[in-house]
Tab-separated table of C-alpha atoms in Angstrom:
chain	number	residue	atom	x	y	z
A	1	MET	CA	-35.832	-73.622	4.160
A	2	LYS	CA	-35.964	-77.263	4.700
A	3	ILE	CA	-33.147	-79.343	3.297
A	4	VAL	CA	-32.550	-83.212	3.121
A	5	VAL	CA	-29.715	-83.976	5.613
A	6	PRO	CA	-26.936	-86.207	4.211
A	7	PRO	CA	-27.342	-89.902	5.143
A	8	PRO	CA	-24.922	-91.827	7.373
A	9	LEU	CA	-21.685	-92.557	5.416
A	10	GLU	CA	-20.604	-96.045	4.448
A	11	PRO	CA	-17.154	-96.563	6.040
A	12	ASN	CA	-15.882	-98.298	2.918
A	13	PRO	CA	-18.119	-97.801	-0.011
A	14	PHE	CA	-15.856	-99.649	-2.361
A	15	GLN	CA	-15.923	-102.771	-0.235
A	16	LYS	CA	-19.851	-102.473	0.107
A	17	VAL	CA	-20.430	-102.226	-3.670
A	18	ALA	CA	-17.949	-104.839	-4.579
A	19	SER	CA	-19.601	-107.178	-2.089
A	20	ASP	CA	-23.349	-106.358	-2.754
A	21	SER	CA	-23.511	-105.099	-6.359
A	22	PRO	CA	-20.172	-105.472	-8.205
A	23	ASP	CA	-21.917	-105.039	-11.580
A	24	GLN	CA	-22.715	-101.410	-10.542
A	25	LEU	CA	-19.225	-100.545	-9.440
A	26	LEU	CA	-18.556	-98.416	-12.592
A	27	GLY	CA	-21.747	-96.398	-12.127
A	28	TYR	CA	-20.765	-95.660	-8.467
A	29	LEU	CA	-17.198	-94.752	-9.582
A	30	ASP	CA	-18.528	-91.792	-11.523
A	31	PHE	CA	-19.389	-90.336	-8.152
A	32	HIS	CA	-15.985	-90.811	-6.658
A	33	THR	CA	-15.137	-87.075	-7.380
A	34	PRO	CA	-15.508	-83.853	-5.344
A	35	LEU	CA	-17.216	-82.023	-8.191
A	36	ASP	CA	-19.716	-83.137	-10.784
A	37	LYS	CA	-19.081	-83.053	-14.464
A	38	LYS	CA	-20.194	-79.352	-14.561
A	39	GLY	CA	-17.818	-78.407	-11.802
A	40	ARG	CA	-20.446	-78.096	-9.072
A	41	TYR	CA	-19.761	-78.799	-5.363
A	42	GLN	CA	-23.274	-80.229	-4.802
A	43	PRO	CA	-24.841	-80.912	-1.440
A	44	PHE	CA	-26.628	-84.228	-0.935
A	45	ASP	CA	-30.010	-82.189	-1.115
A	46	GLU	CA	-29.295	-81.600	-4.745
A	47	LEU	CA	-27.066	-84.493	-5.740
A	48	ARG	CA	-29.719	-87.069	-4.795
A	49	HIS	CA	-31.840	-85.988	-7.671
A	50	ARG	CA	-29.004	-86.740	-10.126
A	51	VAL	CA	-28.280	-90.247	-9.167
A	52	PRO	CA	-29.239	-92.672	-12.014
A	53	GLN	CA	-32.059	-95.119	-11.340
A	54	GLY	CA	-30.757	-98.409	-9.992
A	55	LEU	CA	-28.013	-96.792	-7.859
A	56	ASP	CA	-28.560	-96.024	-4.083
A	57	ALA	CA	-28.202	-92.282	-3.528
A	58	ALA	CA	-26.803	-92.878	0.001
A	59	VAL	CA	-24.031	-95.141	-1.416
A	60	ALA	CA	-23.264	-92.643	-4.206
A	61	TRP	CA	-23.047	-89.921	-1.578
A	62	SER	CA	-20.415	-91.912	0.317
A	63	PHE	CA	-18.358	-92.107	-2.785
A	64	VAL	CA	-18.494	-88.372	-3.146
A	65	ARG	CA	-17.740	-87.666	0.408
A	66	ASN	CA	-14.881	-90.101	0.414
A	67	ALA	CA	-13.235	-88.164	-2.555
A	68	ARG	CA	-13.866	-84.752	-0.804
A	69	ASN	CA	-12.419	-85.814	2.506
A	70	ARG	CA	-9.137	-86.544	0.677
A	71	GLN	CA	-8.893	-82.888	-0.435
A	72	GLN	CA	-10.228	-81.047	2.668
A	73	SER	CA	-8.025	-78.492	4.545
A	74	TYR	CA	-8.721	-77.747	8.192
A	75	LEU	CA	-9.858	-74.168	9.006
A	76	ILE	CA	-11.054	-73.621	12.549
A	77	SER	CA	-13.047	-75.324	15.301
A	78	LEU	CA	-16.402	-74.087	16.317
A	79	GLY	CA	-19.086	-74.755	18.867
A	80	GLU	CA	-19.328	-76.985	21.999
A	81	PRO	CA	-18.687	-79.753	21.700
A	82	GLU	CA	-15.954	-78.739	19.301
A	83	ASN	CA	-16.638	-79.218	15.582
A	84	HIS	CA	-13.674	-79.159	13.121
A	85	CYS	CA	-14.496	-77.019	10.118
A	86	SER	CA	-12.763	-77.708	6.717
A	87	PHE	CA	-13.139	-76.720	3.161
A	88	MET	CA	-11.814	-77.599	-0.414
A	89	LEU	CA	-10.422	-75.064	-2.833
A	90	THR	CA	-12.824	-75.222	-5.785
A	91	PRO	CA	-12.694	-73.388	-9.256
A	92	SER	CA	-15.464	-70.894	-7.974
A	93	ILE	CA	-13.476	-69.961	-5.024
A	94	GLN	CA	-10.241	-69.615	-6.993
A	95	LYS	CA	-12.034	-67.328	-9.360
A	96	ALA	CA	-13.220	-65.159	-6.586
A	97	ILE	CA	-9.733	-64.962	-5.268
A	98	SER	CA	-8.429	-63.897	-8.592
A	99	GLU	CA	-11.061	-61.263	-9.118
A	100	THR	CA	-10.362	-59.917	-5.646
A	101	ASP	CA	-6.656	-59.608	-6.160
A	102	ARG	CA	-7.030	-58.037	-9.547
A	103	ASN	CA	-9.922	-55.593	-8.977
A	104	THR	CA	-10.190	-54.538	-5.233
A	105	THR	CA	-6.896	-53.505	-3.867
A	106	SER	CA	-6.116	-49.982	-2.794
A	107	ALA	CA	-3.627	-49.686	-5.763
A	108	TYR	CA	-6.491	-50.617	-8.090
A	109	LEU	CA	-8.651	-47.946	-6.719
A	110	GLU	CA	-5.921	-45.412	-7.430
A	111	TRP	CA	-5.626	-46.765	-10.992
A	112	ILE	CA	-9.415	-46.366	-11.583
A	113	GLY	CA	-8.929	-42.790	-10.455
A	114	SER	CA	-6.150	-42.142	-12.967
A	115	LYS	CA	-8.396	-43.432	-15.798
A	116	ILE	CA	-11.399	-41.238	-15.084
A	117	ASP	CA	-10.712	-37.475	-15.873
A	118	GLU	CA	-13.631	-36.204	-13.968
A	119	LYS	CA	-12.578	-37.058	-10.269
A	120	ALA	CA	-15.555	-35.293	-8.909
A	121	GLN	CA	-18.003	-37.579	-10.711
A	122	LEU	CA	-15.973	-40.611	-9.494
A	123	LYS	CA	-16.148	-39.341	-6.011
A	124	TYR	CA	-19.879	-38.735	-6.292
A	125	LEU	CA	-20.569	-42.280	-7.583
A	126	LEU	CA	-18.347	-43.882	-4.910
A	127	SER	CA	-20.086	-41.891	-2.149
A	128	ASP	CA	-23.429	-43.330	-3.408
A	129	LEU	CA	-21.980	-46.800	-3.608
A	130	ILE	CA	-20.697	-46.722	-0.089
A	131	GLU	CA	-24.191	-46.562	1.262
A	132	ASP	CA	-25.474	-49.672	-0.611
A	133	GLU	CA	-24.055	-52.285	1.716
A	134	SER	CA	-25.501	-50.736	4.870
A	135	ILE	CA	-28.918	-50.227	3.294
A	136	SER	CA	-29.209	-53.809	1.744
A	137	SER	CA	-27.760	-55.489	4.827
A	138	SER	CA	-30.490	-54.088	6.931
A	139	GLN	CA	-33.137	-54.891	4.397
A	140	LEU	CA	-31.906	-58.422	4.399
A	141	GLU	CA	-32.596	-58.480	8.207
A	142	GLY	CA	-36.106	-57.146	7.604
A	143	ALA	CA	-35.766	-53.225	7.389
A	144	ALA	CA	-38.789	-52.150	5.377
A	145	THR	CA	-37.487	-48.826	4.162
A	146	THR	CA	-36.898	-48.505	0.514
A	147	THR	CA	-33.454	-47.815	-0.885
A	148	ARG	CA	-34.432	-44.304	-2.137
A	149	VAL	CA	-35.793	-43.097	1.211
A	150	ALA	CA	-32.754	-44.691	3.028
A	151	LYS	CA	-30.228	-42.908	0.747
A	152	GLU	CA	-32.077	-39.605	1.259
A	153	MET	CA	-31.973	-40.057	5.060
A	154	LEU	CA	-28.280	-40.819	5.004
A	155	LYS	CA	-27.277	-38.081	2.619
A	156	ARG	CA	-29.393	-35.384	4.442
A	157	ASN	CA	-28.200	-36.696	7.867
A	158	ARG	CA	-31.822	-36.845	8.937
A	159	LYS	CA	-32.941	-38.501	12.075
A	160	PRO	CA	-34.458	-42.008	11.565
A	161	ARG	CA	-38.273	-42.023	11.755
A	162	ASP	CA	-38.849	-45.696	12.693
A	163	ALA	CA	-37.168	-48.979	13.562
A	164	SER	CA	-36.293	-49.834	10.016
A	165	GLU	CA	-34.556	-46.425	9.424
A	166	LYS	CA	-32.683	-46.894	12.778
A	167	MET	CA	-31.447	-50.303	11.427
A	168	ILE	CA	-30.126	-48.709	8.325
A	169	LEU	CA	-28.560	-45.786	10.090
A	170	GLY	CA	-26.895	-48.235	12.665
A	171	ASN	CA	-25.636	-50.480	9.896
A	172	TYR	CA	-24.139	-47.552	8.063
A	173	ARG	CA	-22.283	-46.377	11.341
A	174	MET	CA	-21.208	-49.873	11.938
A	175	MET	CA	-19.672	-50.056	8.447
A	176	GLN	CA	-17.879	-46.757	8.900
A	177	PHE	CA	-16.547	-47.948	12.290
A	178	ALA	CA	-15.253	-51.154	10.505
A	179	TRP	CA	-13.314	-48.903	8.046
A	180	GLU	CA	-12.013	-46.740	10.805
A	181	LYS	CA	-10.771	-49.784	12.750
A	182	ARG	CA	-9.164	-51.462	9.728
A	183	HIS	CA	-5.652	-51.112	11.088
A	184	GLU	CA	-6.477	-52.684	14.485
A	185	PRO	CA	-6.276	-56.325	15.312
A	186	LEU	CA	-9.544	-58.234	16.019
A	187	SER	CA	-10.638	-58.252	19.675
A	188	ILE	CA	-13.673	-59.054	21.777
A	189	ASP	CA	-14.135	-55.399	22.448
A	190	LEU	CA	-13.961	-54.543	18.766
A	191	ILE	CA	-16.850	-57.168	18.013
A	192	LEU	CA	-18.851	-55.810	20.913
A	193	ASP	CA	-18.438	-52.239	19.716
A	194	LEU	CA	-19.551	-53.139	16.232
A	195	HIS	CA	-22.783	-54.769	17.586
A	196	LYS	CA	-23.447	-51.820	19.929
A	197	ILE	CA	-22.906	-49.125	17.212
A	198	GLY	CA	-25.011	-51.215	14.762
A	199	VAL	CA	-28.034	-51.953	16.980
A	200	GLU	CA	-28.212	-49.342	19.687
A	201	GLY	CA	-31.379	-47.373	19.862
A	202	ILE	CA	-33.529	-49.790	17.784
A	203	ASP	CA	-34.874	-51.948	20.526
A	204	ASP	CA	-32.369	-52.160	23.316
A	205	ASP	CA	-34.370	-54.765	25.394
A	206	GLU	CA	-34.462	-57.078	22.327
A	207	TYR	CA	-30.945	-56.540	21.080
A	208	LYS	CA	-28.840	-55.945	24.317
A	209	PRO	CA	-26.381	-53.759	22.436
A	210	GLY	CA	-22.806	-54.768	22.925
A	211	VAL	CA	-23.652	-57.799	25.246
A	212	PHE	CA	-23.072	-61.382	24.344
A	213	ARG	CA	-26.225	-63.634	24.798
A	214	ARG	CA	-26.820	-65.625	27.942
A	215	ALA	CA	-28.266	-69.048	28.527
A	216	ALA	CA	-31.533	-67.576	29.448
A	217	ASP	CA	-32.019	-65.834	26.145
A	218	ASN	CA	-32.904	-69.022	24.364
A	219	VAL	CA	-31.783	-67.899	20.932
A	220	HIS	CA	-32.734	-69.706	17.765
A	221	VAL	CA	-32.498	-68.988	14.008
A	222	VAL	CA	-35.830	-69.317	12.171
A	223	ASP	CA	-36.679	-69.501	8.525
A	224	PRO	CA	-39.533	-67.191	6.998
A	225	GLU	CA	-42.069	-69.720	8.039
A	226	GLY	CA	-40.899	-69.618	11.651
A	227	GLU	CA	-39.365	-73.084	11.653
A	228	ILE	CA	-36.082	-73.329	13.676
A	229	VAL	CA	-33.299	-74.009	11.347
A	230	HIS	CA	-30.233	-73.482	13.598
A	231	THR	CA	-29.778	-73.689	17.312
A	232	PRO	CA	-26.492	-72.022	18.233
A	233	PRO	CA	-24.038	-73.731	20.468
A	234	PRO	CA	-24.733	-73.111	24.294
A	235	ALA	CA	-24.041	-69.644	25.661
A	236	ASN	CA	-21.916	-71.163	28.445
A	237	ASN	CA	-18.275	-70.754	27.427
A	238	LEU	CA	-19.283	-68.460	24.606
A	239	LYS	CA	-16.774	-65.782	25.429
A	240	ASN	CA	-13.936	-68.265	25.401
A	241	ARG	CA	-14.955	-69.592	21.989
A	242	MET	CA	-15.144	-66.065	20.643
A	243	ARG	CA	-11.653	-65.435	21.992
A	244	ASP	CA	-10.517	-68.510	19.979
A	245	ILE	CA	-12.120	-67.051	16.902
A	246	VAL	CA	-10.398	-63.766	17.449
A	247	SER	CA	-7.001	-65.553	17.823
A	248	TRP	CA	-7.635	-67.484	14.542
A	249	ALA	CA	-8.455	-64.269	12.756
A	250	ASN	CA	-5.333	-62.565	14.003
A	251	TYR	CA	-3.052	-65.226	13.086
A	252	ASP	CA	-0.920	-64.539	9.991
A	253	HIS	CA	-2.025	-67.185	7.572
A	254	GLU	CA	-0.464	-65.331	4.600
A	255	ASN	CA	3.099	-65.825	5.911
A	256	ALA	CA	2.647	-69.311	7.329
A	257	ASP	CA	3.781	-72.462	5.602
A	258	GLU	CA	1.899	-73.710	2.487
A	259	LYS	CA	-0.264	-76.071	4.431
A	260	SER	CA	-1.682	-73.260	6.644
A	261	TYR	CA	-1.892	-70.568	3.947
A	262	LEU	CA	-5.279	-68.884	3.646
A	263	HIS	CA	-6.164	-66.069	1.214
A	264	PRO	CA	-7.668	-63.079	3.008
A	265	LEU	CA	-10.988	-63.490	1.032
A	266	ILE	CA	-11.410	-67.052	2.413
A	267	LYS	CA	-10.584	-65.791	5.972
A	268	ALA	CA	-13.063	-63.016	5.656
A	269	ILE	CA	-15.826	-65.435	4.491
A	270	VAL	CA	-15.046	-67.928	7.174
A	271	LEU	CA	-15.209	-65.088	9.812
A	272	HIS	CA	-18.607	-64.309	8.442
A	273	PHE	CA	-19.676	-67.941	8.842
A	274	CYS	CA	-18.255	-68.092	12.431
A	275	ILE	CA	-20.394	-65.302	13.731
A	276	GLY	CA	-23.511	-66.737	12.045
A	277	TYR	CA	-22.762	-70.047	13.583
A	278	GLU	CA	-21.910	-69.163	17.067
A	279	HIS	CA	-24.598	-66.320	17.040
A	280	PRO	CA	-23.093	-64.533	19.902
A	281	PHE	CA	-25.880	-61.867	20.233
A	282	ARG	CA	-29.606	-62.030	20.902
A	283	ASP	CA	-30.160	-60.244	17.581
A	284	GLY	CA	-28.152	-58.473	14.845
A	285	ASN	CA	-25.706	-61.360	14.291
A	286	GLY	CA	-26.033	-61.220	10.488
A	287	ARG	CA	-25.252	-57.569	10.336
A	288	VAL	CA	-22.153	-57.978	12.582
A	289	ALA	CA	-20.986	-61.055	10.589
A	290	ARG	CA	-21.105	-59.243	7.283
A	291	ALA	CA	-19.454	-56.078	8.804
A	292	LEU	CA	-16.580	-58.242	10.112
A	293	PHE	CA	-16.316	-59.744	6.636
A	294	TYR	CA	-15.726	-56.282	5.251
A	295	TRP	CA	-13.434	-55.277	8.246
A	296	TYR	CA	-11.016	-58.226	7.544
A	297	LEU	CA	-10.851	-57.313	3.743
A	298	PHE	CA	-10.209	-53.710	4.754
A	299	ARG	CA	-7.588	-54.763	7.057
A	300	SER	CA	-5.960	-56.882	4.183
A	301	ASP	CA	-5.888	-53.766	1.935
A	302	PHE	CA	-8.821	-54.604	-0.316
A	303	SER	CA	-10.165	-51.093	-0.066
A	304	ALA	CA	-12.502	-51.314	-2.996
A	305	PHE	CA	-14.841	-53.499	-0.935
A	306	ARG	CA	-15.899	-50.219	0.727
A	307	PHE	CA	-17.873	-49.745	-2.561
A	308	ILE	CA	-18.868	-53.398	-3.309
A	309	ALA	CA	-22.216	-54.424	-1.729
A	310	ILE	CA	-22.545	-58.209	-1.262
A	311	SER	CA	-25.953	-57.880	0.684
A	312	VAL	CA	-27.471	-56.303	-2.482
A	313	LEU	CA	-27.115	-59.713	-4.088
A	314	LEU	CA	-27.642	-61.711	-0.949
A	315	LYS	CA	-30.929	-59.966	-0.534
A	316	LYS	CA	-32.113	-61.184	-3.929
A	317	ALA	CA	-31.818	-64.881	-2.816
A	318	PRO	CA	-32.037	-65.007	0.984
A	319	ILE	CA	-33.065	-68.700	0.796
A	320	GLN	CA	-29.882	-69.746	-0.947
A	321	TYR	CA	-27.870	-67.733	1.539
A	322	GLY	CA	-29.555	-69.603	4.423
A	323	LYS	CA	-29.102	-72.902	2.781
A	324	SER	CA	-25.394	-72.271	2.270
A	325	TYR	CA	-25.198	-72.250	6.169
A	326	LEU	CA	-27.249	-75.282	6.535
A	327	TYR	CA	-25.473	-77.362	3.953
A	328	SER	CA	-22.133	-76.656	5.754
A	329	GLU	CA	-23.528	-77.269	9.181
A	330	THR	CA	-25.267	-80.644	8.308
A	331	ASP	CA	-22.262	-82.034	6.309
A	332	GLN	CA	-19.506	-82.496	8.668
A	333	MET	CA	-18.984	-78.664	9.008
A	334	ASP	CA	-17.622	-78.603	5.381
A	335	LEU	CA	-17.494	-74.850	4.788
A	336	THR	CA	-17.040	-75.253	1.202
A	337	TYR	CA	-20.729	-74.682	0.529
A	338	PHE	CA	-20.835	-71.438	2.345
A	339	ILE	CA	-17.440	-70.286	0.919
A	340	GLU	CA	-18.413	-71.249	-2.590
A	341	TYR	CA	-21.827	-69.375	-2.358
A	342	GLN	CA	-20.133	-66.249	-0.977
A	343	SER	CA	-17.452	-66.478	-3.614
A	344	LYS	CA	-19.900	-66.424	-6.357
A	345	ILE	CA	-21.641	-63.399	-4.705
A	346	VAL	CA	-18.357	-61.635	-4.442
A	347	VAL	CA	-17.576	-62.216	-8.169
A	348	ARG	CA	-20.996	-60.755	-9.162
A	349	ALA	CA	-20.577	-57.775	-6.855
A	350	ILE	CA	-17.166	-57.013	-8.141
A	351	GLU	CA	-18.518	-57.153	-11.746
A	352	LYS	CA	-21.271	-54.678	-10.693
A	353	PHE	CA	-18.606	-52.398	-9.233
A	354	LYS	CA	-16.452	-52.581	-12.337
A	355	LYS	CA	-19.360	-51.894	-14.610
A	356	ALA	CA	-20.353	-48.779	-12.455
A	357	TYR	CA	-17.023	-47.168	-13.071
A	358	LYS	CA	-16.554	-48.235	-16.655
A	359	ASP	CA	-20.080	-46.880	-17.520
A	360	ALA	CA	-19.088	-43.612	-15.822
A	361	ALA	CA	-16.045	-43.341	-17.770
A	362	LEU	CA	-17.814	-44.015	-21.057
A	363	GLU	CA	-20.532	-41.550	-20.032
A	364	ILE	CA	-17.949	-38.834	-19.337
A	365	GLU	CA	-16.541	-39.285	-22.830
A	366	ARG	CA	-19.858	-39.225	-24.677
A	367	PHE	CA	-21.278	-36.435	-22.638
A	368	ASN	CA	-18.257	-34.211	-22.937
A	369	ARG	CA	-18.453	-34.557	-26.762
A	370	TRP	CA	-22.073	-33.621	-26.683
A	371	LEU	CA	-21.405	-30.679	-24.244
A	372	TRP	CA	-18.838	-29.328	-26.728
A	373	ASP	CA	-20.798	-29.817	-29.868
A	374	SER	CA	-23.898	-28.237	-28.343
A	375	GLY	CA	-22.096	-25.205	-26.886
A	376	LEU	CA	-23.443	-26.053	-23.477
A	377	TYR	CA	-19.986	-26.794	-22.173
A	378	LYS	CA	-19.112	-23.179	-21.692
A	379	LYS	CA	-22.335	-22.316	-19.944
A	380	LEU	CA	-21.930	-24.834	-17.041
A	381	ASN	CA	-19.514	-24.562	-14.179
A	382	ASP	CA	-17.563	-27.539	-12.841
A	383	LYS	CA	-20.009	-28.466	-10.243
A	384	GLN	CA	-23.001	-28.249	-12.522
A	385	ARG	CA	-21.248	-30.606	-14.998
A	386	THR	CA	-20.517	-33.067	-12.270
A	387	VAL	CA	-24.150	-33.224	-11.095
A	388	PHE	CA	-25.420	-33.342	-14.761
A	389	GLN	CA	-23.089	-36.088	-15.714
A	390	VAL	CA	-24.109	-38.147	-12.618
A	391	ALA	CA	-27.749	-37.671	-13.520
A	392	LYS	CA	-27.256	-38.478	-17.176
A	393	SER	CA	-25.509	-41.705	-16.330
A	394	GLY	CA	-28.648	-42.974	-14.490
A	395	ASP	CA	-26.885	-43.899	-11.259
A	396	VAL	CA	-28.861	-41.223	-9.319
A	397	GLN	CA	-32.468	-40.372	-10.087
A	398	GLU	CA	-33.107	-37.383	-7.964
A	399	PHE	CA	-31.267	-34.787	-6.197
A	400	THR	CA	-31.697	-32.482	-3.203
A	401	ILE	CA	-29.751	-29.540	-2.143
A	402	ARG	CA	-28.666	-31.485	1.001
A	403	ASN	CA	-27.312	-34.545	-0.934
A	404	VAL	CA	-25.467	-32.458	-3.396
A	405	GLU	CA	-23.939	-30.417	-0.501
A	406	HIS	CA	-22.860	-33.844	0.961
A	407	ASN	CA	-21.615	-35.484	-2.148
A	408	LEU	CA	-19.723	-32.428	-3.479
A	409	GLY	CA	-18.507	-31.337	-0.151
A	410	CYS	CA	-19.675	-27.744	-0.756
A	411	SER	CA	-21.808	-25.276	1.117
A	412	TYR	CA	-25.544	-25.432	1.134
A	413	ASN	CA	-25.808	-22.156	-0.827
A	414	THR	CA	-23.371	-23.512	-3.425
A	415	ALA	CA	-25.376	-26.690	-3.803
A	416	ALA	CA	-28.536	-24.723	-4.240
A	417	ALA	CA	-26.933	-22.494	-6.879
A	418	VAL	CA	-25.721	-25.592	-8.752
A	419	LEU	CA	-29.213	-27.262	-8.971
A	420	ASN	CA	-31.131	-24.075	-9.706
A	421	GLY	CA	-28.576	-23.098	-12.309
A	422	LEU	CA	-29.267	-26.537	-14.091
A	423	VAL	CA	-33.041	-25.636	-13.947
A	424	LYS	CA	-32.312	-22.300	-15.527
A	425	GLN	CA	-30.334	-24.028	-18.259
A	426	LYS	CA	-33.428	-26.211	-18.992
A	427	LEU	CA	-31.551	-29.393	-18.044
A	428	PHE	CA	-33.330	-30.096	-14.736
A	429	TYR	CA	-36.812	-29.581	-13.315
A	430	ARG	CA	-37.899	-29.538	-9.703
A	431	GLU	CA	-40.894	-30.664	-7.559
A	432	LYS	CA	-41.830	-29.704	-4.029
A	433	ASN	CA	-41.702	-32.586	-1.544
A	434	GLY	CA	-42.884	-31.322	1.808
A	435	ARG	CA	-40.766	-28.326	2.449
A	436	GLU	CA	-37.993	-29.523	0.230
A	437	TRP	CA	-37.396	-29.187	-3.377
A	438	VAL	CA	-36.392	-32.328	-5.286
A	439	TYR	CA	-34.563	-31.956	-8.640
A	440	PHE	CA	-34.742	-34.353	-11.633
A	441	MET	CA	-32.965	-34.347	-14.936
A	442	LYS	CA	-35.117	-33.964	-17.860
A	443	GLY	CA	-35.235	-36.735	-20.457
A	444	LYS	CA	-32.613	-36.525	-23.144
A	445	ASP	CA	-35.047	-35.758	-25.849
A	446	LYS	CA	-36.589	-32.899	-23.959
A	447	ILE	CA	-33.171	-31.444	-23.272
A	448	ILE	CA	-32.317	-31.502	-26.879
A	449	GLU	CA	-35.817	-30.025	-27.707
A	450	SER	CA	-35.314	-27.301	-25.186
A	451	TRP	CA	-31.880	-26.455	-26.695
A	452	ARG	CA	-33.318	-26.324	-30.270
A	453	LYS	CA	-35.893	-23.714	-29.273
């Protein structure tokens, strides 16, 4: 995860070019803008490749940085010695704010519910989506358990079998705790409790659940090749610095004057960065950072984020996730890089969430028409219709009595009757997995063929 660190800045790039190479001034002036022509907020690591031959990349960078500094807004101070963090509001960040405001509020969730007649299916899908962040966040940190096995463990409330499953269960409990504590202000105790709930029982000697790191811990962040990419600020005075972060998070930036205003999404992302940068724990910092991102959005009444998994997308490009930290840390603590990257992830995650419920609504409409035309509708009870519709949508590939019991909120015997009834109706088939039956929907063609016989 190596990057090229920005070169030292020219104090007055205009004067230097006017003095040393005045004939190139127009070429350099093309770089006197925060964004490139495609609207990108590029780090020096990427911009250096786009500097025309004959121009000095270091001087061009000074022009870019000069333009950016004029539009930076102060955010928070981190580390020791103190580093002032700032950012610039870019089109990508504004788009993420707009998508968040339009599609993730508690009122929006209620509106979704009013548009989907089959409330049971919506509840089933949301119950499934709520697990995705816990699983993918753990996988991002190295958990080797597959998503299918992890979902089976959570739905069956089965005890974890190894360290990877313990990570996933801990993360799930941590996210549940973040939701439960959404009406409370941030505190040192809440951060410590998040960590303890998330990592306790995995390897307590390694993680030290609910305890800030100490100087003797010698904590570093390494890349996949084992190279150190970040050394956190010293452990001395860490608790005081964490108190400053807590005070900043609790300050009401939404009712402040225009100069201090911060949208909750930006604050949530910055809070994510703060934990990653300060690295207050021996291990598990990434999970706590992402949990606090969600906690702040829950607190700000963006309830749909309970079903929006950013880690699913972060996991697909972990190098870029890491680089967004490094670009900010090595370029005057300009958090725009990190906020931009997270904003793009948020937009994609919201789109995925919207697609899930839109597909569910369309599937309900198509399926109900088929049910009616085939005569099958009268043969299925409400719970059987719900499970069949979920299966037909493709969002869930396999079912067990335990996970149907969990998702439908019914008894074990009722869940068993639902699944066995679907087998009897030639819609499902089942296979033995150890001591447990696993149920699958037949292919559409096979279902139609079965009903024609």
